[in-house]
mmCIF file of N, CA and C in Angstrom:
data_model
loop_
_atom_site.group_PDB
_atom_site.id
_atom_site.type_symbol
_atom_site.label_atom_id
_atom_site.label_comp_id
_atom_site.label_asym_id
_atom_site.label_seq_id
_atom_site.Cartn_x
_atom_site.Cartn_y
_atom_site.Cartn_z
ATOM 1 N N MET Q 180 -46.010 9.630 27.505
ATOM 2 C CA MET Q 180 -46.528 8.820 26.350
ATOM 3 C C MET Q 180 -46.528 9.559 24.964
ATOM 4 N N LEU Q 181 -46.989 10.674 25.108
ATOM 5 C CA LEU Q 181 -46.926 11.376 23.823
ATOM 6 C C LEU Q 181 -45.624 11.780 23.278
ATOM 7 N N PHE Q 182 -44.587 11.723 24.138
ATOM 8 C CA PHE Q 182 -43.387 11.962 23.708
ATOM 9 C C PHE Q 182 -42.651 10.809 23.125
ATOM 10 N N LEU Q 183 -43.088 9.623 23.519
ATOM 11 C CA LEU Q 183 -42.418 8.452 23.061
ATOM 12 C C LEU Q 183 -43.005 7.996 21.640
ATOM 13 N N ILE Q 184 -44.114 8.551 21.320
ATOM 14 C CA ILE Q 184 -44.591 8.072 19.951
ATOM 15 C C ILE Q 184 -43.788 8.647 18.938
ATOM 16 N N PRO Q 185 -43.568 10.012 18.716
ATOM 17 C CA PRO Q 185 -42.579 10.595 17.703
ATOM 18 C C PRO Q 185 -41.122 10.104 17.951
ATOM 19 N N PHE Q 186 -40.846 9.859 19.099
ATOM 20 C CA PHE Q 186 -39.345 9.506 19.467
ATOM 21 C C PHE Q 186 -39.205 8.073 18.719
ATOM 22 N N HIS Q 187 -40.192 7.003 18.843
ATOM 23 C CA HIS Q 187 -40.083 5.827 18.209
ATOM 24 C C HIS Q 187 -40.182 5.885 16.767
ATOM 25 N N GLU Q 188 -41.019 6.705 16.245
ATOM 26 C CA GLU Q 188 -41.069 6.914 14.715
ATOM 27 C C GLU Q 188 -39.796 7.409 14.170
ATOM 28 N N SER Q 189 -38.949 8.193 15.022
ATOM 29 C CA SER Q 189 -37.692 8.785 14.439
ATOM 30 C C SER Q 189 -36.720 7.640 14.325
ATOM 31 N N ILE Q 190 -36.688 6.669 15.349
ATOM 32 C CA ILE Q 190 -35.805 5.561 15.353
ATOM 33 C C ILE Q 190 -36.117 4.675 14.128
ATOM 34 N N VAL Q 191 -37.391 4.558 13.816
ATOM 35 C CA VAL Q 191 -37.784 3.630 12.679
ATOM 36 C C VAL Q 191 -37.172 4.348 11.426
ATOM 37 N N ASP Q 192 -37.453 5.537 11.292
ATOM 38 C CA ASP Q 192 -36.950 6.265 10.143
ATOM 39 C C ASP Q 192 -35.430 6.237 9.945
ATOM 40 N N THR Q 193 -34.664 6.205 10.990
ATOM 41 C CA THR Q 193 -33.260 6.059 10.947
ATOM 42 C C THR Q 193 -32.843 4.845 10.681
ATOM 43 N N GLU Q 194 -33.588 3.704 11.012
ATOM 44 C CA GLU Q 194 -33.193 2.279 10.867
ATOM 45 C C GLU Q 194 -33.393 1.811 9.552
ATOM 46 N N ARG Q 195 -34.505 2.448 8.916
ATOM 47 C CA ARG Q 195 -34.993 1.873 7.526
ATOM 48 C C ARG Q 195 -33.990 1.889 6.465
ATOM 49 N N PRO Q 196 -33.171 3.066 6.324
ATOM 50 C CA PRO Q 196 -32.325 3.032 5.155
ATOM 51 C C PRO Q 196 -31.247 2.068 5.565
ATOM 52 N N ARG Q 197 -30.775 1.766 6.745
ATOM 53 C CA ARG Q 197 -29.855 0.811 6.921
ATOM 54 C C ARG Q 197 -30.216 -0.593 6.549
ATOM 55 N N MET Q 198 -31.433 -0.838 6.916
ATOM 56 C CA MET Q 198 -32.016 -2.269 6.520
ATOM 57 C C MET Q 198 -32.121 -2.280 4.919
ATOM 58 N N GLU Q 199 -32.408 -1.251 4.308
ATOM 59 C CA GLU Q 199 -32.398 -1.452 2.846
ATOM 60 C C GLU Q 199 -31.085 -1.542 2.248
ATOM 61 N N GLN Q 200 -30.126 -0.860 2.925
ATOM 62 C CA GLN Q 200 -28.722 -1.151 2.525
ATOM 63 C C GLN Q 200 -28.303 -2.514 2.634
ATOM 64 N N GLN Q 201 -28.592 -3.069 3.604
ATOM 65 C CA GLN Q 201 -28.220 -4.541 3.895
ATOM 66 C C GLN Q 201 -28.964 -5.474 2.953
ATOM 67 N N LEU Q 202 -30.150 -5.166 2.466
ATOM 68 C CA LEU Q 202 -30.887 -5.774 1.550
ATOM 69 C C LEU Q 202 -30.200 -5.881 0.213
ATOM 70 N N GLN Q 203 -29.839 -4.559 -0.145
ATOM 71 C CA GLN Q 203 -29.052 -4.290 -1.286
ATOM 72 C C GLN Q 203 -27.821 -5.264 -1.402
ATOM 73 N N TRP Q 204 -27.080 -5.242 -0.404
ATOM 74 C CA TRP Q 204 -25.788 -5.832 -0.178
ATOM 75 C C TRP Q 204 -26.034 -7.247 -0.412
ATOM 76 N N VAL Q 205 -26.999 -7.905 0.228
ATOM 77 C CA VAL Q 205 -27.447 -9.337 0.161
ATOM 78 C C VAL Q 205 -27.758 -9.782 -1.352
ATOM 79 N N LEU Q 206 -28.537 -8.795 -1.952
ATOM 80 C CA LEU Q 206 -28.916 -9.121 -3.462
ATOM 81 C C LEU Q 206 -27.715 -8.998 -4.245
ATOM 82 N N ILE Q 207 -26.726 -8.242 -4.126
ATOM 83 C CA ILE Q 207 -25.455 -8.148 -4.883
ATOM 84 C C ILE Q 207 -24.646 -9.286 -4.624
ATOM 85 N N GLN Q 208 -24.384 -9.801 -3.381
ATOM 86 C CA GLN Q 208 -23.691 -10.994 -3.149
ATOM 87 C C GLN Q 208 -24.492 -12.223 -3.818
ATOM 88 N N ASN Q 209 -25.716 -12.314 -3.690
ATOM 89 C CA ASN Q 209 -26.356 -13.423 -4.478
ATOM 90 C C ASN Q 209 -26.159 -13.327 -5.951
ATOM 91 N N ALA Q 210 -26.160 -12.248 -6.438
ATOM 92 C CA ALA Q 210 -25.969 -12.061 -8.011
ATOM 93 C C ALA Q 210 -24.513 -12.635 -8.358
ATOM 94 N N ARG Q 211 -23.599 -12.276 -7.418
ATOM 95 C CA ARG Q 211 -22.221 -12.613 -7.695
ATOM 96 C C ARG Q 211 -22.210 -14.334 -7.706
ATOM 97 N N THR Q 212 -22.826 -14.858 -6.697
ATOM 98 C CA THR Q 212 -22.517 -16.190 -6.665
ATOM 99 C C THR Q 212 -23.187 -17.229 -7.717
ATOM 100 N N VAL Q 213 -24.248 -16.519 -8.211
ATOM 101 C CA VAL Q 213 -24.982 -17.242 -9.081
ATOM 102 C C VAL Q 213 -24.444 -17.101 -10.547
#
């Protein structure tokens, strides 16, 4: 159990930048269409 907690946190840390990139991309697409 103690091993799973830091492992899960590392997954979240690697996923977060990808989500932010997708958010930026969506904002750029919206700015283009408006």
